[in-house]
GROMACS .gro file of C-alpha atoms in nm:
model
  375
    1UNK     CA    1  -4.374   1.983   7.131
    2UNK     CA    2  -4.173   2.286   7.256
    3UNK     CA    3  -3.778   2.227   7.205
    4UNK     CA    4  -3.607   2.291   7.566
    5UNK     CA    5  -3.446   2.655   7.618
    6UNK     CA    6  -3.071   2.442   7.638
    7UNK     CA    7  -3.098   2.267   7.300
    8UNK     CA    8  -3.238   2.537   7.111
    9UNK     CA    9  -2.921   2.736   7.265
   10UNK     CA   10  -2.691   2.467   7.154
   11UNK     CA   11  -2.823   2.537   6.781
   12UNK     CA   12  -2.814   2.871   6.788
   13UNK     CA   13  -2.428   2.795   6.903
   14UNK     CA   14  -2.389   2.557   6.672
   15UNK     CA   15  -2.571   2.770   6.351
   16UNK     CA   16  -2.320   3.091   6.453
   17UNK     CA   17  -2.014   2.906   6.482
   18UNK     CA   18  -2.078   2.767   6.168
   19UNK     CA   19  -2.163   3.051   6.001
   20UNK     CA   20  -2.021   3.326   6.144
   21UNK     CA   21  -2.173   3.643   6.244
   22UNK     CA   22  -2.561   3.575   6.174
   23UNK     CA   23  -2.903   3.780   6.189
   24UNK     CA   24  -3.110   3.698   6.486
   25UNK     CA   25  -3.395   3.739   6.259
   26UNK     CA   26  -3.286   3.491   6.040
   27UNK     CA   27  -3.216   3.277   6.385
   28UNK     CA   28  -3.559   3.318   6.456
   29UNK     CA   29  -3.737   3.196   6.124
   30UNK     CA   30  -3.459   2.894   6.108
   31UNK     CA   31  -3.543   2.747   6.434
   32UNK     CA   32  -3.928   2.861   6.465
   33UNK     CA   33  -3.920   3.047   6.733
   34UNK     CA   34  -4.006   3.464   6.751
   35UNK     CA   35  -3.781   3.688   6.738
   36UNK     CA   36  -3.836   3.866   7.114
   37UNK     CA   37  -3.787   3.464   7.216
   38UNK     CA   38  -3.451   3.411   6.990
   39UNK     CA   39  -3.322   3.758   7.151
   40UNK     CA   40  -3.334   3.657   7.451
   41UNK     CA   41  -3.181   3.352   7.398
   42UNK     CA   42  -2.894   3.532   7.229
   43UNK     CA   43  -2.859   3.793   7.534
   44UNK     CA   44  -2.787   3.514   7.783
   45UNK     CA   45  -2.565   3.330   7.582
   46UNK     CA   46  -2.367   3.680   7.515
   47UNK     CA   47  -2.378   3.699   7.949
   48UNK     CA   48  -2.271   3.359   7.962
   49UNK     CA   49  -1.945   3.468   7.742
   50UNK     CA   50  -2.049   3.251   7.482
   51UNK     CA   51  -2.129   3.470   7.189
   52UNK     CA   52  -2.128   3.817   7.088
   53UNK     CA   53  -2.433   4.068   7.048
   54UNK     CA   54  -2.420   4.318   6.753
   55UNK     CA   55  -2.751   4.512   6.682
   56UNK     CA   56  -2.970   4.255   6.521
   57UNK     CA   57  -2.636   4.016   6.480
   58UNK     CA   58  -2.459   3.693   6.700
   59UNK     CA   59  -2.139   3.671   6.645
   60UNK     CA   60  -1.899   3.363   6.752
   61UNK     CA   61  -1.636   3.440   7.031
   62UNK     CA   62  -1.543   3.051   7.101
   63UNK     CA   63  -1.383   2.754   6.916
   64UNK     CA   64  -1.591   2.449   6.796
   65UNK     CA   65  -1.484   2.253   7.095
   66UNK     CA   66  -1.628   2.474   7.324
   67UNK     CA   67  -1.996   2.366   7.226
   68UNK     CA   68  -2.046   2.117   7.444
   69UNK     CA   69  -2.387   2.003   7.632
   70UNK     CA   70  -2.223   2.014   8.021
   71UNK     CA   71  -2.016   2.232   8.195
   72UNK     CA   72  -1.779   1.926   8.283
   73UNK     CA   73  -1.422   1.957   8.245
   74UNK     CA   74  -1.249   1.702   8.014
   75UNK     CA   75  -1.174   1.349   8.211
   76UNK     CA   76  -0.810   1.276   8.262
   77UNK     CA   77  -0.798   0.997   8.004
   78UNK     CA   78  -0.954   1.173   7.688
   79UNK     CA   79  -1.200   1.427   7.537
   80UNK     CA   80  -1.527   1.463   7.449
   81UNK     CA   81  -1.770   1.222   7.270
   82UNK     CA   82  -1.882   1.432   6.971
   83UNK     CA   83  -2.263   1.393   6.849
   84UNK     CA   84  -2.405   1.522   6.527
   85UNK     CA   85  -2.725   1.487   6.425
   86UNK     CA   86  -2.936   1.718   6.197
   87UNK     CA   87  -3.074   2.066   6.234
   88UNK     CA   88  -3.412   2.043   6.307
   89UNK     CA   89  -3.492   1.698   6.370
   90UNK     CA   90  -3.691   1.645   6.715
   91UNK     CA   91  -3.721   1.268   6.611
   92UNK     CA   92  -3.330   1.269   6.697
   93UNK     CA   93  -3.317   1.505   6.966
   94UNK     CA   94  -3.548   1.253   7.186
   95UNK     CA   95  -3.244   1.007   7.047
   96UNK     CA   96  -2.945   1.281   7.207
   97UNK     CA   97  -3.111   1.282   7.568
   98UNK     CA   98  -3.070   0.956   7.582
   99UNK     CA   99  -2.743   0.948   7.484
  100UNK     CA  100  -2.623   1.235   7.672
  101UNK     CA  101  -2.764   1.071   7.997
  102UNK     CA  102  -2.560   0.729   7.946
  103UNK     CA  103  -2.238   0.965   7.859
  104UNK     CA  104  -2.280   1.170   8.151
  105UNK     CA  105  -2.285   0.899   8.410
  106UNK     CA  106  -1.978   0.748   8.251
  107UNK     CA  107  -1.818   1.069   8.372
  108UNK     CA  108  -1.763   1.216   7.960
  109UNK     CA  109  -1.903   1.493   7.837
  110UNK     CA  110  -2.049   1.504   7.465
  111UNK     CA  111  -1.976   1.806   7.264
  112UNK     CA  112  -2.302   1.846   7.036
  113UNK     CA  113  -2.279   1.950   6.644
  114UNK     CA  114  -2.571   2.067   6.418
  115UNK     CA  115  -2.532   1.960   6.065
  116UNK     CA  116  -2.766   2.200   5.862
  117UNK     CA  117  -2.964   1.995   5.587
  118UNK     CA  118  -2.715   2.049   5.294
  119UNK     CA  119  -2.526   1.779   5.122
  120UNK     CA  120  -2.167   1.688   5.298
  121UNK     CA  121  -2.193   1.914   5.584
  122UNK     CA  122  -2.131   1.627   5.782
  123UNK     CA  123  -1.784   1.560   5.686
  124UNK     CA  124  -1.618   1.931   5.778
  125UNK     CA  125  -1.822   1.880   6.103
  126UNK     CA  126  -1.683   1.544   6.187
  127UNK     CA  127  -1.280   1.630   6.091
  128UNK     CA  128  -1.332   1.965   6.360
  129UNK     CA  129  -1.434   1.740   6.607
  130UNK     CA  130  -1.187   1.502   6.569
  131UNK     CA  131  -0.886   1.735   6.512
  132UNK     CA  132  -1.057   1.952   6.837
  133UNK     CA  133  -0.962   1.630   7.028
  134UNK     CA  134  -1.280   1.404   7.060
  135UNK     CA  135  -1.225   1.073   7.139
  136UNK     CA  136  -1.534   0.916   6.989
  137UNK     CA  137  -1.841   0.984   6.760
  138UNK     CA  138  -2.188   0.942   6.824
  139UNK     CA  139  -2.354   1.006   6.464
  140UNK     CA  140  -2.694   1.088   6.262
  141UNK     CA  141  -2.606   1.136   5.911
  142UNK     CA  142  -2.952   1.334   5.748
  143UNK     CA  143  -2.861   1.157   5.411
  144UNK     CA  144  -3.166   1.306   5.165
  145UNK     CA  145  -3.114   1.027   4.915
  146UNK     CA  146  -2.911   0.683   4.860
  147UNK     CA  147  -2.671   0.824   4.659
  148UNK     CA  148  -2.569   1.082   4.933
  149UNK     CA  149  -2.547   0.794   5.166
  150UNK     CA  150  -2.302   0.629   4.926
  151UNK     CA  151  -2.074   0.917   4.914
  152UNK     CA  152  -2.062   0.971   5.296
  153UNK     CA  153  -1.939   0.539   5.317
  154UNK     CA  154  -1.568   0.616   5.230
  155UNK     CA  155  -1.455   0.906   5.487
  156UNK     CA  156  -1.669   0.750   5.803
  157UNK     CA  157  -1.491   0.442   5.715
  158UNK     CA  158  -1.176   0.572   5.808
  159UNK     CA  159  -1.257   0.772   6.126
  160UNK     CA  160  -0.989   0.623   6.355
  161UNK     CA  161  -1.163   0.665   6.636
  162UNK     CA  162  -1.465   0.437   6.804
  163UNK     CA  163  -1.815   0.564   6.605
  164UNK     CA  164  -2.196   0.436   6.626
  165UNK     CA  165  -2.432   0.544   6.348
  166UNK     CA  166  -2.779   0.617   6.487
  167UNK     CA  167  -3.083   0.535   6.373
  168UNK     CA  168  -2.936   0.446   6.023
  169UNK     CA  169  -2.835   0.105   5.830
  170UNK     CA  170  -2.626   0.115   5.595
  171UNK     CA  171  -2.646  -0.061   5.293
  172UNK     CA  172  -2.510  -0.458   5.297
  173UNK     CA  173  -2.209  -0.494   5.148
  174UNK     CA  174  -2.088  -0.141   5.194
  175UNK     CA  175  -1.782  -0.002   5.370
  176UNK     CA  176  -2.038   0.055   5.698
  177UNK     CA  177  -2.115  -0.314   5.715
  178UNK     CA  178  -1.898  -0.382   5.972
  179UNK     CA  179  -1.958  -0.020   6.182
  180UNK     CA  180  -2.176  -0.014   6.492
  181UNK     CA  181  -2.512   0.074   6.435
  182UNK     CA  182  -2.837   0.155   6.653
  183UNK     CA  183  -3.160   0.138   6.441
  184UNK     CA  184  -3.529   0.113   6.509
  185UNK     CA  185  -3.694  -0.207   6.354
  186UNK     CA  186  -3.892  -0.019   6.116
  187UNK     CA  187  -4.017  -0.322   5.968
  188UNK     CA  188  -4.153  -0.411   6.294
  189UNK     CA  189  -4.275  -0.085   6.311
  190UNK     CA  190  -4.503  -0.102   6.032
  191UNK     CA  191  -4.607  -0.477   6.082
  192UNK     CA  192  -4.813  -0.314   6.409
  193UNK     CA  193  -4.954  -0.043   6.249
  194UNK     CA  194  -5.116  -0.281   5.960
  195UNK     CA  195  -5.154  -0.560   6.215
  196UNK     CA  196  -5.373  -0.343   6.426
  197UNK     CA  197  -5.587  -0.200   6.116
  198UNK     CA  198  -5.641  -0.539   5.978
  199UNK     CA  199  -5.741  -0.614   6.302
  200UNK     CA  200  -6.026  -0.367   6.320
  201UNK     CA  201  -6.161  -0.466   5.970
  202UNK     CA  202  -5.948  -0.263   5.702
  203UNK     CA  203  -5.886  -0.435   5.408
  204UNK     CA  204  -5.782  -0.128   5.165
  205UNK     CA  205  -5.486   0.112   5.309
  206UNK     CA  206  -5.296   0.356   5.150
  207UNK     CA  207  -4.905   0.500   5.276
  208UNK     CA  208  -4.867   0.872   5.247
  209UNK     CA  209  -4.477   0.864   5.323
  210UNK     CA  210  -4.172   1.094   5.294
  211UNK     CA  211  -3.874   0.997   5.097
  212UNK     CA  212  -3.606   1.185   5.230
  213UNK     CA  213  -3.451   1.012   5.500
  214UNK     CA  214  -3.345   0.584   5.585
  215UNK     CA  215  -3.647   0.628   5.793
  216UNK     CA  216  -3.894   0.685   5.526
  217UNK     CA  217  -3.748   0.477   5.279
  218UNK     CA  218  -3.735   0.219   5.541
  219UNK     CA  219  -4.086   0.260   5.576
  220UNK     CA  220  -4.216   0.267   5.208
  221UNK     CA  221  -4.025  -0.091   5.147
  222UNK     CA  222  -4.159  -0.235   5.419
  223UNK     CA  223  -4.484  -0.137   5.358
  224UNK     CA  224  -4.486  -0.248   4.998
  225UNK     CA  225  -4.386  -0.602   5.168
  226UNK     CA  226  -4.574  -0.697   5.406
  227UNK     CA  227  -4.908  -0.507   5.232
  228UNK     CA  228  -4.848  -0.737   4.937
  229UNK     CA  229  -4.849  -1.039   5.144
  230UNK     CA  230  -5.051  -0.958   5.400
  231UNK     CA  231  -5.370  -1.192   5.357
  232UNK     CA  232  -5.621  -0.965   5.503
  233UNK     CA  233  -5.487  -0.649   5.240
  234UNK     CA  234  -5.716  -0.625   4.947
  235UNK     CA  235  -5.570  -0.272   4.814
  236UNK     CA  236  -5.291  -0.052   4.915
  237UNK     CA  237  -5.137   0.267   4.720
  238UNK     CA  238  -4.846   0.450   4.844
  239UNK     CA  239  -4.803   0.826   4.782
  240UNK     CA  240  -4.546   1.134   4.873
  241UNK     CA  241  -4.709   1.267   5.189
  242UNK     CA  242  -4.567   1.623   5.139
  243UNK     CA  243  -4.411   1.848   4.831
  244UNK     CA  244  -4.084   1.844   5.028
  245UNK     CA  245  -4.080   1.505   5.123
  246UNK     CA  246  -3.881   1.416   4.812
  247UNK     CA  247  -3.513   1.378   4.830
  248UNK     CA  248  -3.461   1.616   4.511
  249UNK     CA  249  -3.847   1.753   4.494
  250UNK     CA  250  -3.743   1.992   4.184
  251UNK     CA  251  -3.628   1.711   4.005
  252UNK     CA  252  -3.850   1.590   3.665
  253UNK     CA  253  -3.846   1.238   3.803
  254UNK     CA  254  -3.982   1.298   4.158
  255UNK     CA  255  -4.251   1.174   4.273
  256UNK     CA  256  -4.501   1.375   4.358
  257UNK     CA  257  -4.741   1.431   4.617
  258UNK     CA  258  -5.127   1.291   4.561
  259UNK     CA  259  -5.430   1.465   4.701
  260UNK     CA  260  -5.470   1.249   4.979
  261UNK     CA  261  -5.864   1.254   4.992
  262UNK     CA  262  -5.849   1.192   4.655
  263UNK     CA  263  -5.646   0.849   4.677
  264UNK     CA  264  -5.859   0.715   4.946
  265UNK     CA  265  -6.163   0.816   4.709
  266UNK     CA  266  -5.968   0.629   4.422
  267UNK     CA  267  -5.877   0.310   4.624
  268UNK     CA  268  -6.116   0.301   4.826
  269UNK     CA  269  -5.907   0.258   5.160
  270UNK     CA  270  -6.052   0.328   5.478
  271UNK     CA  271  -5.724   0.361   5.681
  272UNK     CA  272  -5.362   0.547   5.619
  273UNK     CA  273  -5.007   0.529   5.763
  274UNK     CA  274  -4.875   0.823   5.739
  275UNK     CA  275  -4.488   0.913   5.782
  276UNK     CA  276  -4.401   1.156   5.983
  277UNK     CA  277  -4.577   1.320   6.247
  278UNK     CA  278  -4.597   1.670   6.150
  279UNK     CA  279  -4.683   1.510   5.772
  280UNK     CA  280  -4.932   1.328   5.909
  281UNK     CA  281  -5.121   1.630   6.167
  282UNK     CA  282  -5.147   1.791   5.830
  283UNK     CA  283  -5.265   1.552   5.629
  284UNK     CA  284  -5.562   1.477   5.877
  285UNK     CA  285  -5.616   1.836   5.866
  286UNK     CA  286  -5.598   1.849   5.528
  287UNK     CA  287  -5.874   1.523   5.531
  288UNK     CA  288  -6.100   1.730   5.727
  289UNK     CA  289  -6.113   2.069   5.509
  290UNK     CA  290  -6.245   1.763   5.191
  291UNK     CA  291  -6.482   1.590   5.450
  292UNK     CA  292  -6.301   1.314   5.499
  293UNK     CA  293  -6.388   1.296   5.918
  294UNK     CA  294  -6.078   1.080   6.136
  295UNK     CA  295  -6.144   0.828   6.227
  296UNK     CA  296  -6.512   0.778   6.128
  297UNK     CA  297  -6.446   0.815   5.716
  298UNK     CA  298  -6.095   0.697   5.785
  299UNK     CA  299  -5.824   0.538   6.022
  300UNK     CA  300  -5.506   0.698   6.060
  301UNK     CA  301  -5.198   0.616   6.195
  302UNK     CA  302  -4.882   0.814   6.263
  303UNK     CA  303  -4.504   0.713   6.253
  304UNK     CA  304  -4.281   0.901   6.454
  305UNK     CA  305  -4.517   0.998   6.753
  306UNK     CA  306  -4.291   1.258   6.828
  307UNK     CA  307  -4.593   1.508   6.823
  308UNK     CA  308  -4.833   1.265   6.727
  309UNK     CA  309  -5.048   1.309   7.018
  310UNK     CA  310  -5.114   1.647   7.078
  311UNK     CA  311  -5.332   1.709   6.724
  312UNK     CA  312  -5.719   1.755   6.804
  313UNK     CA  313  -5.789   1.443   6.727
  314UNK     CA  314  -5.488   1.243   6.876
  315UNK     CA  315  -5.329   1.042   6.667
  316UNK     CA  316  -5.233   0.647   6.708
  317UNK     CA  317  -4.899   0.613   6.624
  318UNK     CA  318  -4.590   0.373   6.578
  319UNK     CA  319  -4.338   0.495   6.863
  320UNK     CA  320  -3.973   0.388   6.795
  321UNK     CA  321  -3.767   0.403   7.069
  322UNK     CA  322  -3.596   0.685   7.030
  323UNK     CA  323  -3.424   0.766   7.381
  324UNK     CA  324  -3.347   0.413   7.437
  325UNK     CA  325  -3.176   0.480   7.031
  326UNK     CA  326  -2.964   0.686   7.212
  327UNK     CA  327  -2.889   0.545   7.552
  328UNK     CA  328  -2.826   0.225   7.340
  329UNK     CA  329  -2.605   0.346   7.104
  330UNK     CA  330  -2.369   0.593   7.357
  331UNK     CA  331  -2.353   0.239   7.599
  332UNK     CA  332  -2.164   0.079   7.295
  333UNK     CA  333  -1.952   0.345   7.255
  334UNK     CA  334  -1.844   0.278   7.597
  335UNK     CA  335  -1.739  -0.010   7.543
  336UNK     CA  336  -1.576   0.076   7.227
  337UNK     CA  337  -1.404   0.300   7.472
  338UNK     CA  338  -1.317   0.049   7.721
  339UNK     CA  339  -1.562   0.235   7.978
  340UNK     CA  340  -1.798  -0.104   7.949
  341UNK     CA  341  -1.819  -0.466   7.987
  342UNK     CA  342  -1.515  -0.638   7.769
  343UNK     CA  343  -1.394  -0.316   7.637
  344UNK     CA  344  -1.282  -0.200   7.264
  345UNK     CA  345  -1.224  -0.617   7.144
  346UNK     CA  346  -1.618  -0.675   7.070
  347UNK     CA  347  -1.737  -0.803   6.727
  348UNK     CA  348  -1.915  -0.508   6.551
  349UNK     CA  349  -2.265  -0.493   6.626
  350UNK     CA  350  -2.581  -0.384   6.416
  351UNK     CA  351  -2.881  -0.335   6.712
  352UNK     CA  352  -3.235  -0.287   6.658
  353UNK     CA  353  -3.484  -0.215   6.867
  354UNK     CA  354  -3.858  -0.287   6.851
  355UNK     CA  355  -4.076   0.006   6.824
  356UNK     CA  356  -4.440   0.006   7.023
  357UNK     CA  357  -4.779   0.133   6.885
  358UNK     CA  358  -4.922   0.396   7.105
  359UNK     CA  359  -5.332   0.322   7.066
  360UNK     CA  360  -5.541   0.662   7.073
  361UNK     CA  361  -5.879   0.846   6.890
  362UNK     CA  362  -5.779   0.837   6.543
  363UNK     CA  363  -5.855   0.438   6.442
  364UNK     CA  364  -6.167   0.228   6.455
  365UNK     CA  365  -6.327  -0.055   6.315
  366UNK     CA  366  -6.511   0.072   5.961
  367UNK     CA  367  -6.810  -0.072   6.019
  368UNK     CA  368  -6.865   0.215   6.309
  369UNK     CA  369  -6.799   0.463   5.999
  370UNK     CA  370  -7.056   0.330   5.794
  371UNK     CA  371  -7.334   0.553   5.918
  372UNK     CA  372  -7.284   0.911   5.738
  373UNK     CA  373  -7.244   1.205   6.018
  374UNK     CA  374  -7.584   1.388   6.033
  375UNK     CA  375  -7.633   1.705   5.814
   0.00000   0.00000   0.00000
């Protein structure tokens, strides 16, 4: 799914006024896109006044503040709403648009950060904001791991201004209990996807999952539930779904990734979840190189369906909500802001929405796949 030409030149904003003066080369390989593509991208920003062109170089000409997704001036009775969400992360992006429309027709403009994917970028990102004058955050930490979740607890704590964590739950108990969050029900989420292959007849089904985000390790423990205890489940294996889908993958005690063929061969499953959507794309590829055909050796199902449904065969996928993540979490805000029903006075709130589970060409019952393809 191609990123739109105003996002991808908030990033490049956001990457050089982090940064400094950067290569548009090294633009270009950072945000996948070629370099005659990134150049041009860089000479209308530098007509716009935003940055400055050196040969082969961006350079910043504007303060933090000045990143901001709408023209808008500043309403009379505050600033921004500040957003951060990872670099990278299309999942999230769907989750911006919808909270940049709710913000915009409250008559506030959001000023957008990019946190690259390093340990407590966040943090610095958040304090500029806030000391730059925003009046309220709208946040998706990446954290890789639990323990980098733990560490980020303490300082969004003490914000002092009205927050909502996106897409993320912290853990019970923690300083973030009592913050406003907006999640997916990822439990839910997987429930439908082994719903509808029990449904067609699978009884053995293996997880090929990430582990580097709340998502994924949202998904692998609910998966290990409701497999166990599902009636109709007579097998299930999990496994790493990509070499860098590991929180620390150069540590000794990773996990690493299995041959996926190779685990269906093992368990004999005829049907996979597979976490997330580019994982999964190549993982069915990678199925098809070992003659393992989708769906007629095996069913497979997406989570994410960000992409999920432009591969060759298109994949069924679980569909979280992701705009409506967005939308959902600016609308509290709001009203942490007094721009909504009973103003800033509300009990804290911890909202999840149900994700859906978008049917297409990549599951079937495996009695159809019983008859081998002809030679």
């Amino acid at each position: 799914m191609r990123e739109p030409v105003d996002l991808r030149r908030q990033r490049i904003l956001a990457v050089v006024q982090s940064r400094g003066a950067t290569r548009v080369s090294d633009l270009a390989a950072e945000l996948a896109v070629s370099v005659v593509t990134l150049r041009r991208d860089v000479e209308e920003l530098a007509r716009e006044g935003k940055l400055r062109r050196g040969h082969g170089v961006a350079r910043p000409v504007l303060p933090a503040a000045a990143l901001t997704t709408a023209p808008a001036e500043p309403t009379a009775d505050g600033g921004p709403v500040a957003v951060v969400v990872p670099e990278r992360h299309a999942y999230l992006y769907e989750a911006l648009h919808g909270a940049r429309s709710a913000l915009e027709e409250a008559g506030i403009r959001i000023a957008l950060h990019i946190a690259p994917p390093l340990p407590g970028t966040e943090q610095p990102i958040v304090e500029r904001a806030l000391a730059d004058g925003a009046r309220g955050l709208l946040i998706a930490p990446r954290w890789r791991s639990s323990a980098t979740e733990e560490a980020d607890y303490a300082w969004l704590s003490r914000l002092g201004v009205p927050a909502v964590v996106m897409e993320r739950r912290p853990r019970r108990g923690s300083a973030l209990h009592a913050m406003d969050t907006v999640c997916t029900d990822h439990w839910y989420g997987v429930h439908l996807a082994v719903e509808h292959l029990t449904g067609l007849g699978h009884r053995r089904i293996v997880l090929a999952a990430r582990d580097d985000s709340p998502t994924a390790r949202a998904v692998r423990a609910a998966f290990a539930e409701i497999a166990a205890a599902h009636p109709d489940v007579d097998g299930w294996a999990t496994a790493l779904s990509a070499p860098g889908a590991a929180p620390d993958p150069d540590a000794e005690s990773a996990e690493q990734p299995i041959e996926l063929a190779s685990l269906l061969a093992e368990s004999e499953a005829t049907a996979a979840l597979l976490h997330g959507d580019v994982d999964a794309l190549m993982l069915v590829q990678s199925l098809r190189d070992a003659g393992v055909r989708v769906p007629e050796d095996c069913s497979a199902i997406a989570y994410d369906d960000v992409v999920a449904g432009l591969g060759s065969t298109p994949l069924t996928a679980v569909s979280p909500p992701k705009a409506e993540i967005g939308r959902a979490a600016a609308e509290l805000l709001l009203r942490r802001l007094g721009r909504g029903p009973a103003g800033g006075a509300d009990p804290a709130r911890r909202l999840e929405l149900l994700p859906t589970l978008q049917v297409r060409g990549s599951t079937q019952s495996p009695a159809v796949a019983s008859t081998p393809a002809t030679q």
